[in-house]
Coordinates of N, CA, C and O in Angstrom, one line a residue:
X1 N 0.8 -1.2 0.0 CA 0.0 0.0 0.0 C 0.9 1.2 0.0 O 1.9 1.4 0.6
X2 N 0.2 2.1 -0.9 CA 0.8 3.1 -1.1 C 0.7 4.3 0.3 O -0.1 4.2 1.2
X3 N 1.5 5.4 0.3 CA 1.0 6.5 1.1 C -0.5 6.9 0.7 O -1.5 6.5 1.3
X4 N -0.4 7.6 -0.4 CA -1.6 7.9 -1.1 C -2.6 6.7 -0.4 O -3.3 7.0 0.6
X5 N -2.7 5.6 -0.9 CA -4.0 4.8 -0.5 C -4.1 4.7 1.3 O -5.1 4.6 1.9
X6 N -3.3 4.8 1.7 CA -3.0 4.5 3.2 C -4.0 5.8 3.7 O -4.9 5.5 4.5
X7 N -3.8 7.0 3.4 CA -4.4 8.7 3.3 C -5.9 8.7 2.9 O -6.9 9.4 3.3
X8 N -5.9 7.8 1.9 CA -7.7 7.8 1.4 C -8.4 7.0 1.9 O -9.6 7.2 1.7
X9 N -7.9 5.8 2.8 CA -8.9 5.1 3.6 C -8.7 5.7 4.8 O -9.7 5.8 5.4
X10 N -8.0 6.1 5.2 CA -8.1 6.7 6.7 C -9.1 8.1 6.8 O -9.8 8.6 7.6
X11 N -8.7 8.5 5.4 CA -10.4 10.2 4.9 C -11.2 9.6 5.2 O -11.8 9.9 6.2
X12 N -11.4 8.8 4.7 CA -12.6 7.5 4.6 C -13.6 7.2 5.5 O -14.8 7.3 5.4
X13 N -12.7 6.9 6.6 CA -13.0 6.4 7.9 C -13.0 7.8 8.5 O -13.3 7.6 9.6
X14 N -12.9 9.0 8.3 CA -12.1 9.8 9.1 C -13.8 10.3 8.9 O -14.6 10.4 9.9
X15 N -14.4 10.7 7.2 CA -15.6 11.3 7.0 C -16.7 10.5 7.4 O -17.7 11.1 7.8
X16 N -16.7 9.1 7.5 CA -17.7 8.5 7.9 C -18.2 8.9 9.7 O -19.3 9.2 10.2
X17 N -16.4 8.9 10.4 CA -16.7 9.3 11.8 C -17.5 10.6 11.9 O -18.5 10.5 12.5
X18 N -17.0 11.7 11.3 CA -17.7 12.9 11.1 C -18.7 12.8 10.8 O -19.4 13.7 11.4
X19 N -19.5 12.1 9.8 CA -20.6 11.9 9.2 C -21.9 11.7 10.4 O -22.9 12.4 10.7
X20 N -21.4 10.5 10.8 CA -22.2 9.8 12.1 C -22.1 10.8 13.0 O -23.2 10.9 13.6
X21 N -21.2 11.9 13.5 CA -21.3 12.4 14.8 C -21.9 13.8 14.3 O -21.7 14.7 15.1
X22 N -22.5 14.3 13.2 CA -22.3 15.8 13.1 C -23.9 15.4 13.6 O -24.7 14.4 13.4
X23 N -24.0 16.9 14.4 CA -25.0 17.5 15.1 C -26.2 18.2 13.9 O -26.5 19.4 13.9
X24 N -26.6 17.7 13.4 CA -28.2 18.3 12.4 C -29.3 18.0 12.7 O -29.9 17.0 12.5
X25 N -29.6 19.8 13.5 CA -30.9 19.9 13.9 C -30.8 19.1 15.8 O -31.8 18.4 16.2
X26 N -29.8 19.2 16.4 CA -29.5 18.4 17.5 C -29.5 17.2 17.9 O -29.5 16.9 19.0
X27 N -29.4 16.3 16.6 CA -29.8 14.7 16.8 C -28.4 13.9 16.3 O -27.7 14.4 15.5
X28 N -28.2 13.0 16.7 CA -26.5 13.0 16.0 C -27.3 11.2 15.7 O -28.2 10.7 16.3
X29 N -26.8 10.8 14.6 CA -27.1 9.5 14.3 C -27.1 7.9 14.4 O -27.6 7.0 13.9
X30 N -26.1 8.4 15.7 CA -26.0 6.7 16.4 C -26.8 7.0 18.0 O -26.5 6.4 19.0
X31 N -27.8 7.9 17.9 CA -28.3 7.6 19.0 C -30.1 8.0 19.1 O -30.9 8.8 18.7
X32 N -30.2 7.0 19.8 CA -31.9 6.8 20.2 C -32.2 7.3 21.2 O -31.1 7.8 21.8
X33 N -33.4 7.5 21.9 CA -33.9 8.2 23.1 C -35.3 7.7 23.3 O -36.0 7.5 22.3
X34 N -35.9 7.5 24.4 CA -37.0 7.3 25.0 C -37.5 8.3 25.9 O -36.8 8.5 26.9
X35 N -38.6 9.0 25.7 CA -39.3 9.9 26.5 C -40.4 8.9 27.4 O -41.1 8.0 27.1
X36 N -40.2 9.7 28.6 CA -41.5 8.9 29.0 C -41.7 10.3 30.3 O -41.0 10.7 31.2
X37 N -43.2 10.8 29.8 CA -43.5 12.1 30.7 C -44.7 11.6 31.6 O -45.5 10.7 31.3
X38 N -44.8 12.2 32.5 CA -46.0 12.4 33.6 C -46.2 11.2 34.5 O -47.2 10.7 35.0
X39 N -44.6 10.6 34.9 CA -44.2 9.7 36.0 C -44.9 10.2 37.2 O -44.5 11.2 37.7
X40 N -45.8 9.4 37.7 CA -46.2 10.2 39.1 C -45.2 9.4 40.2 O -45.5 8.5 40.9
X41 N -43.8 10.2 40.2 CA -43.5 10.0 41.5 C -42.4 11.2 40.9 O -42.3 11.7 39.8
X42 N -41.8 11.3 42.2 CA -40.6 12.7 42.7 C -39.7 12.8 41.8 O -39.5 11.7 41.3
X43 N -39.3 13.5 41.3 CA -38.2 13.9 40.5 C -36.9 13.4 41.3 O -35.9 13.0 40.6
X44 N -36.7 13.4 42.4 CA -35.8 13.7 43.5 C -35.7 11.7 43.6 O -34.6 11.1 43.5
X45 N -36.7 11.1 43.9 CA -36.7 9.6 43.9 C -36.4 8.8 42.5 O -35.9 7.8 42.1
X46 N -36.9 9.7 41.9 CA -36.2 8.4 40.3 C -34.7 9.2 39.9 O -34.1 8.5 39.1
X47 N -34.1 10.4 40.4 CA -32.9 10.7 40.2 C -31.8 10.2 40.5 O -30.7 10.3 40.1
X48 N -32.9 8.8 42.2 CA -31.4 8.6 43.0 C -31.3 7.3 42.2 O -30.6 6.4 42.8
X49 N -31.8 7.0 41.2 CA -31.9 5.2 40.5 C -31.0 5.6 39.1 O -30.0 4.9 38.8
X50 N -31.4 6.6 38.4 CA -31.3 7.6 36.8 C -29.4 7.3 37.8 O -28.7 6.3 37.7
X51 N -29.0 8.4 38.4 CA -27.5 8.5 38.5 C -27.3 7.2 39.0 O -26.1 7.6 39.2
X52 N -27.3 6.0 39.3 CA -26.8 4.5 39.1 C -26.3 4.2 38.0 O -25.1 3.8 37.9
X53 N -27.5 4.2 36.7 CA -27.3 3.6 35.6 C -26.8 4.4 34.4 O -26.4 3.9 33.3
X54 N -26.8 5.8 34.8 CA -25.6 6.4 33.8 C -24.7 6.2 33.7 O -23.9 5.9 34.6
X55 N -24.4 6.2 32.2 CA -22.9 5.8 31.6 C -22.6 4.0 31.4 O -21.5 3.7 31.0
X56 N -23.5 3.3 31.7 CA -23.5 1.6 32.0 C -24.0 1.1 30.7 O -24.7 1.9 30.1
X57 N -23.7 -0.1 30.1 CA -24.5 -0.6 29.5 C -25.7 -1.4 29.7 O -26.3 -1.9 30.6
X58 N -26.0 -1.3 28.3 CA -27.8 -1.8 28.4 C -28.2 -3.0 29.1 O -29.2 -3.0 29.8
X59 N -26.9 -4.5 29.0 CA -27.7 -5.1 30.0 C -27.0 -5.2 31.3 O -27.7 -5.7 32.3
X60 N -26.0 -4.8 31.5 CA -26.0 -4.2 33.2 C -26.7 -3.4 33.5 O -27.0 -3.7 34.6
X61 N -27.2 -2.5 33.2 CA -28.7 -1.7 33.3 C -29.9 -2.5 33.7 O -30.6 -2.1 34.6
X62 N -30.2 -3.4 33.2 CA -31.2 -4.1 33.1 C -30.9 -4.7 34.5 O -31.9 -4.6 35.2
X63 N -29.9 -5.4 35.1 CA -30.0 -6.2 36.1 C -29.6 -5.3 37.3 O -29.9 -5.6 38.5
X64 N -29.1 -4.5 36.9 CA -29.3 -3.1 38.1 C -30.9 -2.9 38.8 O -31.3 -2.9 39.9
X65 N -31.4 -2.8 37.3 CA -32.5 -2.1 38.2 C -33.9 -3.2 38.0 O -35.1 -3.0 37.9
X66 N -33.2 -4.5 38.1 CA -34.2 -5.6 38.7 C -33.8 -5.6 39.8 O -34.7 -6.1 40.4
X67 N -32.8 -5.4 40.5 CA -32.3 -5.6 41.5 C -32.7 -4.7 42.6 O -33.0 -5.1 43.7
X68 N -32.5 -3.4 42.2 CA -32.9 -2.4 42.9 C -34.3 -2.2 43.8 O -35.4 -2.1 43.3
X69 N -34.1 -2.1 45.0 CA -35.4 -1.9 45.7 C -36.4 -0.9 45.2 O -37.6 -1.2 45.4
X70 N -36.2 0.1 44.6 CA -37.2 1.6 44.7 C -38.0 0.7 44.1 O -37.9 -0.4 43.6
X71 N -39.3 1.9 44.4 CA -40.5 1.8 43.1 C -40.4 2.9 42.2 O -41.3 3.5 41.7
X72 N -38.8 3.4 42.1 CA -38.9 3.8 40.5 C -38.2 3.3 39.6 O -38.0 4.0 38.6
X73 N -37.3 1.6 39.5 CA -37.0 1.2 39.2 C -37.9 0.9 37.6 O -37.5 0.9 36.5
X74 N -39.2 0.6 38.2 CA -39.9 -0.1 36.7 C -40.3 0.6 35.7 O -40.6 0.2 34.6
X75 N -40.4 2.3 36.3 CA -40.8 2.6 35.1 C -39.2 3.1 34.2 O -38.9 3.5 33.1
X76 N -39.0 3.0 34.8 CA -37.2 3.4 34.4 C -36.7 1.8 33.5 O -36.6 1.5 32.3
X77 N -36.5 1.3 34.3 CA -36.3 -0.5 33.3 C -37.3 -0.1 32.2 O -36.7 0.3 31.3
X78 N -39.1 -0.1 31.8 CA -39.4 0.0 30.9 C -38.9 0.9 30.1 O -38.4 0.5 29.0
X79 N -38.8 2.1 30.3 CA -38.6 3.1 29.4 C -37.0 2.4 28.7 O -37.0 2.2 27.5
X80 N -35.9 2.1 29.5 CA -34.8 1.3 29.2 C -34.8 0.4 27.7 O -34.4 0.6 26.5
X81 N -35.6 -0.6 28.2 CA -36.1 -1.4 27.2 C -36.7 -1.1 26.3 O -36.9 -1.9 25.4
X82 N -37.3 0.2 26.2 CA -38.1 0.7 25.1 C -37.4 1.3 24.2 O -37.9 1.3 23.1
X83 N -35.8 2.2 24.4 CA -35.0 2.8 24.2 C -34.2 1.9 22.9 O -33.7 2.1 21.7
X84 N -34.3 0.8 23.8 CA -33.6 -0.2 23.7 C -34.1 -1.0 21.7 O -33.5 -1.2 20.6
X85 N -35.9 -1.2 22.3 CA -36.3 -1.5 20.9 C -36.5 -0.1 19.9 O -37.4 -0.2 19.0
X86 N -36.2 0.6 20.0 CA -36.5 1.9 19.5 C -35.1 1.7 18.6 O -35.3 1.9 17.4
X87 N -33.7 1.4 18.9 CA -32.2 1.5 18.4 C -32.5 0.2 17.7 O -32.4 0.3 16.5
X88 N -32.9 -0.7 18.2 CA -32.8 -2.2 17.5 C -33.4 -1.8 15.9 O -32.8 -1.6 14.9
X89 N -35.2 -1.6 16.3 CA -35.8 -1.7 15.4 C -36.0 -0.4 14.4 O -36.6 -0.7 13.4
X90 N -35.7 0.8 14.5 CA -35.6 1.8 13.7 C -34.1 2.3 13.1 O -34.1 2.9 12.0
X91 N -33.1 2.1 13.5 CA -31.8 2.3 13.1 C -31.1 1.1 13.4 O -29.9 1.4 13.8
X92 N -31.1 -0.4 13.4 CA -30.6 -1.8 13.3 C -29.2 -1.9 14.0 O -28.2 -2.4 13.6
X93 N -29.6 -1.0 15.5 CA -28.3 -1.4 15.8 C -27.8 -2.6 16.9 O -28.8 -2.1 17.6
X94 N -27.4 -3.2 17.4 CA -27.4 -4.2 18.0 C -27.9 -4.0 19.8 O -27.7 -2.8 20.1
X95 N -28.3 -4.7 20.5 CA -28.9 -4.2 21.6 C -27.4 -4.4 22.8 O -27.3 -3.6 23.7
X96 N -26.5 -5.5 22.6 CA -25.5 -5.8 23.3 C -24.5 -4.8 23.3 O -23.7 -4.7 24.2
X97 N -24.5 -3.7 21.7 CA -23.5 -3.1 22.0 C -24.1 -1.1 22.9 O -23.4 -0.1 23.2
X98 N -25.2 -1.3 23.1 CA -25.8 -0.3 23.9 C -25.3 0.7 24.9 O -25.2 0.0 26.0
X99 N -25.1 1.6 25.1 CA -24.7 2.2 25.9 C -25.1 3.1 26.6 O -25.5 4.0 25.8
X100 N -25.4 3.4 27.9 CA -26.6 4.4 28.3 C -26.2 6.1 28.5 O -26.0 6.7 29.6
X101 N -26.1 6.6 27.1 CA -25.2 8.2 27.3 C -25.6 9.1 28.2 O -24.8 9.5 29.1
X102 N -26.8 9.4 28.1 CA -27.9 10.9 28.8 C -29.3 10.1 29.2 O -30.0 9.4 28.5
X103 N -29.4 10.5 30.6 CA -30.5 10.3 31.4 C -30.7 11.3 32.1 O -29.6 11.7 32.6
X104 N -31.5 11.8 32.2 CA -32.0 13.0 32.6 C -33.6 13.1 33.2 O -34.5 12.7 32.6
X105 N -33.7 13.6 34.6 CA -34.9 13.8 35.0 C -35.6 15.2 35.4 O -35.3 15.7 36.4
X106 N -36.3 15.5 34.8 CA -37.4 16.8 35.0 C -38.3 17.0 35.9 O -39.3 16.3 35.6
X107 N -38.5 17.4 36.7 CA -39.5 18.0 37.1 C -40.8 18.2 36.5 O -40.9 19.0 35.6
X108 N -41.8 17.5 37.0 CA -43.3 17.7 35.6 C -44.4 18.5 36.4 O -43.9 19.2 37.3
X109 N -45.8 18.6 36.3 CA -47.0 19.1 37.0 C -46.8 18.5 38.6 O -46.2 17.5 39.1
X110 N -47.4 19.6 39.2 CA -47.7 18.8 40.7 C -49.4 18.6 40.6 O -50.1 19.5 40.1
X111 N -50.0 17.3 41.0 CA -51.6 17.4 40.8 C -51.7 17.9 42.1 O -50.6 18.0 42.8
X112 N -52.7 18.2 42.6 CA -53.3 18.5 43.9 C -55.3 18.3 44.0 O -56.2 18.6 43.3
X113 N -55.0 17.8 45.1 CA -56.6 17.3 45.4 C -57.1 17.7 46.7 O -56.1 18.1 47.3
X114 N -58.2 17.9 47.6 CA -58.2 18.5 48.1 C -58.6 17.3 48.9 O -59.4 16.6 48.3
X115 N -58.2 16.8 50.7 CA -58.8 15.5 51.5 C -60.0 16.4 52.3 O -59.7 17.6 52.4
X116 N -61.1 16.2 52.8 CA -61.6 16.5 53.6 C -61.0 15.8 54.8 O -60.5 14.7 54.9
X117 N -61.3 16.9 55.9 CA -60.8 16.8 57.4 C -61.6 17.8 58.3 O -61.9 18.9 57.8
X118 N -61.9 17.2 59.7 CA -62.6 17.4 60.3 C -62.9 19.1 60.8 O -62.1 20.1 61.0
X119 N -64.6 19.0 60.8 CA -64.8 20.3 61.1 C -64.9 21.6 59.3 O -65.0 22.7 58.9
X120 N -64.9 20.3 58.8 CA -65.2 21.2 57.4 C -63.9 22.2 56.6 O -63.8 23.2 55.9
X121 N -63.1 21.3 57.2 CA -61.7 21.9 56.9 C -60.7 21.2 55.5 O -61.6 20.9 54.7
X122 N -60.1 20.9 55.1 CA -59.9 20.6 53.8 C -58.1 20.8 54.1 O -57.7 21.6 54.9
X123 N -57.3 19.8 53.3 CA -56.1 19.8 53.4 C -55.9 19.2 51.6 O -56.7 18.6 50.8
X124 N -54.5 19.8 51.5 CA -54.1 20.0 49.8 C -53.2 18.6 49.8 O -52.3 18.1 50.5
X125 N -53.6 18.3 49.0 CA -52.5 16.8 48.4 C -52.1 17.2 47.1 O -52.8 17.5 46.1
X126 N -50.5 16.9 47.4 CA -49.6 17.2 46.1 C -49.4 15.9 45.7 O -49.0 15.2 46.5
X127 N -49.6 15.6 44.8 CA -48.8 14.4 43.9 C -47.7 15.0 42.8 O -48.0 15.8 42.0
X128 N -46.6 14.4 43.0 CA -45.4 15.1 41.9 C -45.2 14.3 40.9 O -45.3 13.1 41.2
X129 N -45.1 14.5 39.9 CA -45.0 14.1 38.6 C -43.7 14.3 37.6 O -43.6 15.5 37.5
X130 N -42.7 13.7 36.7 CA -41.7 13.6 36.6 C -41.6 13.2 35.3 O -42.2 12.3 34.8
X131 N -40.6 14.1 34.5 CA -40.7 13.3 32.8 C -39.1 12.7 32.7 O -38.2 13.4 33.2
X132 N -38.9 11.8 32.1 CA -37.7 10.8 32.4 C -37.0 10.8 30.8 O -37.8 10.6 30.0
X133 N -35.8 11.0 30.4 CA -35.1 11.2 29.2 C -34.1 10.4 29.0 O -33.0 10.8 29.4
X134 N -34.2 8.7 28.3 CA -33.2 8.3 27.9 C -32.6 8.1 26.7 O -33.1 7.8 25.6
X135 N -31.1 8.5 27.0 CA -30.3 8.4 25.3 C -30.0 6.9 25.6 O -30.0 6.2 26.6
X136 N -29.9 6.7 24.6 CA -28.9 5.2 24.4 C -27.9 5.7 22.8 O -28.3 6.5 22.0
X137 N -26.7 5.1 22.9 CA -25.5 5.3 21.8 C -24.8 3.7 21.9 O -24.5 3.0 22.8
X138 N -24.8 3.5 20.4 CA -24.1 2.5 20.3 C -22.6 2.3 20.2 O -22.2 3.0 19.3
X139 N -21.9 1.9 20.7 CA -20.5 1.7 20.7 C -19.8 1.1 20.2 O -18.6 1.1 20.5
X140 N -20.3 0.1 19.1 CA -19.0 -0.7 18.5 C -18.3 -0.2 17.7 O -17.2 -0.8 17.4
X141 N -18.8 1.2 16.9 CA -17.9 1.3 15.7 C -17.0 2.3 16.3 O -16.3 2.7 15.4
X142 N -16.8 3.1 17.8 CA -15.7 3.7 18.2 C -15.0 2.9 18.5 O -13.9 3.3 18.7
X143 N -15.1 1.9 18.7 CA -14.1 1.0 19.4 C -13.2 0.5 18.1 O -12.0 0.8 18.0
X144 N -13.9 -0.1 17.1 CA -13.4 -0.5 16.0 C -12.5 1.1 14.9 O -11.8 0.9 13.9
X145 N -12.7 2.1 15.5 CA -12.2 3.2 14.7 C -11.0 3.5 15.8 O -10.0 3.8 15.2
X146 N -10.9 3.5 16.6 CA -9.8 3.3 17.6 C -8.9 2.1 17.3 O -7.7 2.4 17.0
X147 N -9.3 0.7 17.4 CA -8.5 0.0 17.0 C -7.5 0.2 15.4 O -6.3 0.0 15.3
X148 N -8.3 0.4 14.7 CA -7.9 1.1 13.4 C -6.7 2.0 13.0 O -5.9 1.9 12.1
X149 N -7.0 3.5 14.2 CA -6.0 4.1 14.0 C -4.9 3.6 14.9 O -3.7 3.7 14.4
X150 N -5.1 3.0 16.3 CA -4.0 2.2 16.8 C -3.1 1.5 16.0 O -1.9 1.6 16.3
X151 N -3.4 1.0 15.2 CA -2.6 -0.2 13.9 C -2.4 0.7 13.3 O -2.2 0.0 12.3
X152 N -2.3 1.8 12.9 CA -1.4 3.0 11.9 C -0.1 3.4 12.7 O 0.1 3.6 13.9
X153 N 1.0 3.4 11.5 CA 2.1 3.9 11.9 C 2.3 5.2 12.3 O 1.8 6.1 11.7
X154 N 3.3 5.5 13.6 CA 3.3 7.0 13.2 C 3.4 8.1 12.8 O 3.2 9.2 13.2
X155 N 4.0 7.4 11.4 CA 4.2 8.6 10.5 C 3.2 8.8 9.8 O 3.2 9.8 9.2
X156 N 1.8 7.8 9.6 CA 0.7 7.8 8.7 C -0.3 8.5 9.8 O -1.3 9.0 9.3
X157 N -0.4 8.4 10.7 CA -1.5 8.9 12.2 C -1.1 11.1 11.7 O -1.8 12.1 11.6
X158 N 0.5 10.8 11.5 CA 1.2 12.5 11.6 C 0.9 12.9 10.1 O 0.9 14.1 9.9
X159 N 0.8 12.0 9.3 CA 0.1 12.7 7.8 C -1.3 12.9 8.0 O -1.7 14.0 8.0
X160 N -1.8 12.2 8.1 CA -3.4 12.3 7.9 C -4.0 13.5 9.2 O -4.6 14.4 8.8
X161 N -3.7 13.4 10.7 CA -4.1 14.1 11.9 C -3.5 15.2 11.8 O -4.2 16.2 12.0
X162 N -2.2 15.5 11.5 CA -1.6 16.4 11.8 C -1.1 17.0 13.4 O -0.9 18.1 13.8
X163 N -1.1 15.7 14.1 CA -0.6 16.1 15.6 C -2.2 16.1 16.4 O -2.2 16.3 17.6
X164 N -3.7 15.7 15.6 CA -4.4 16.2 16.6 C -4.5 14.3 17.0 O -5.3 14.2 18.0
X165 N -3.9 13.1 16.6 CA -4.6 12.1 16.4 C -4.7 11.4 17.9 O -5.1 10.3 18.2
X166 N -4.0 12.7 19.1 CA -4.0 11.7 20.4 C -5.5 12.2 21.0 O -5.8 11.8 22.1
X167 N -6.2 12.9 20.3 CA -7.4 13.1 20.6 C -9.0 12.2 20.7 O -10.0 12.4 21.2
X168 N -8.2 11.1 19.7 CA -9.1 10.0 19.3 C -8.7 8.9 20.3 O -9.3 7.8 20.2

């Protein structure tokens, strides 16, 4: 292999990475998301489960939060799994290589009802409400684009990068 050819598959690979990660319209292409709004429970109680499973993959996620005592585990597991057929079945990406990027919990409506109590008095009941945001990103082809440029020499990493290639 020539320099030349060595320089055009590595563009290659270089525009495909670029391709996949450019930001249009805020959506980048290797990644799915599940909404799930008007959780009736605390913002504050599904946060302390949401920061467990960030950053983990999809099925350590899954036995995390079978495991987990809360009762906000399930709506969190479903939404998970929904994320999950959402990457499988709309952009074909594998479910094993899953990775859990952005979880995020909101704050939603407070309902309020009113209990009767004695003497004709009345007390306010809050119920809190919570909207839940999962990314999922697949990971195999950073791994495989890492391995890639690893196996380049360093004088072909210093043609093509130009000194930026410890960035990758």
């Amino acid at each position: 292999m020539t320099d030349i050819d060595i320089i055009e598959e590595i563009n290659a690979e270089r525009n495909f990475f670029i391709a996949v990660n450019s930001k249009k319209k805020g959506k980048r292409k290797d990644e799915v998301y599940a909404l799930s709004q008007y959780i009736s429970m605390s913002a504050d109680k599904a946060r302390r489960v949401i920061d467990q499973i960030r950053g983990r993959s999809y099925e350590e996620t899954l036995m995390i939060l079978e495991l987990m005592p809360y009762r906000a585990c399930y709506p969190i597991f479903k939404l998970i799994y929904s994320a999950a057929a959402n990457a499988s079945h709309n952009k074909r990406l594998s479910k094993a290589d899953l990775v859990i990027t952005k979880a995020e919990v909101n704050k939603g409506t407070t309902m309020k009802k009113l209990k009767p109590r004695a003497r004709g008095r009345s007390y306010m009941i809050k119920r809190p409400t919570c909207h839940i945001t999962i990314v999922v990103r697949d990971m195999s082809y950073y791994g495989e684009y890492r391995d890639f440029v690893r196996n380049l020499s360093e004088n072909d990493r210093k043609k093509v990068f130009d000194g930026d290639y410890r960035l990758i």
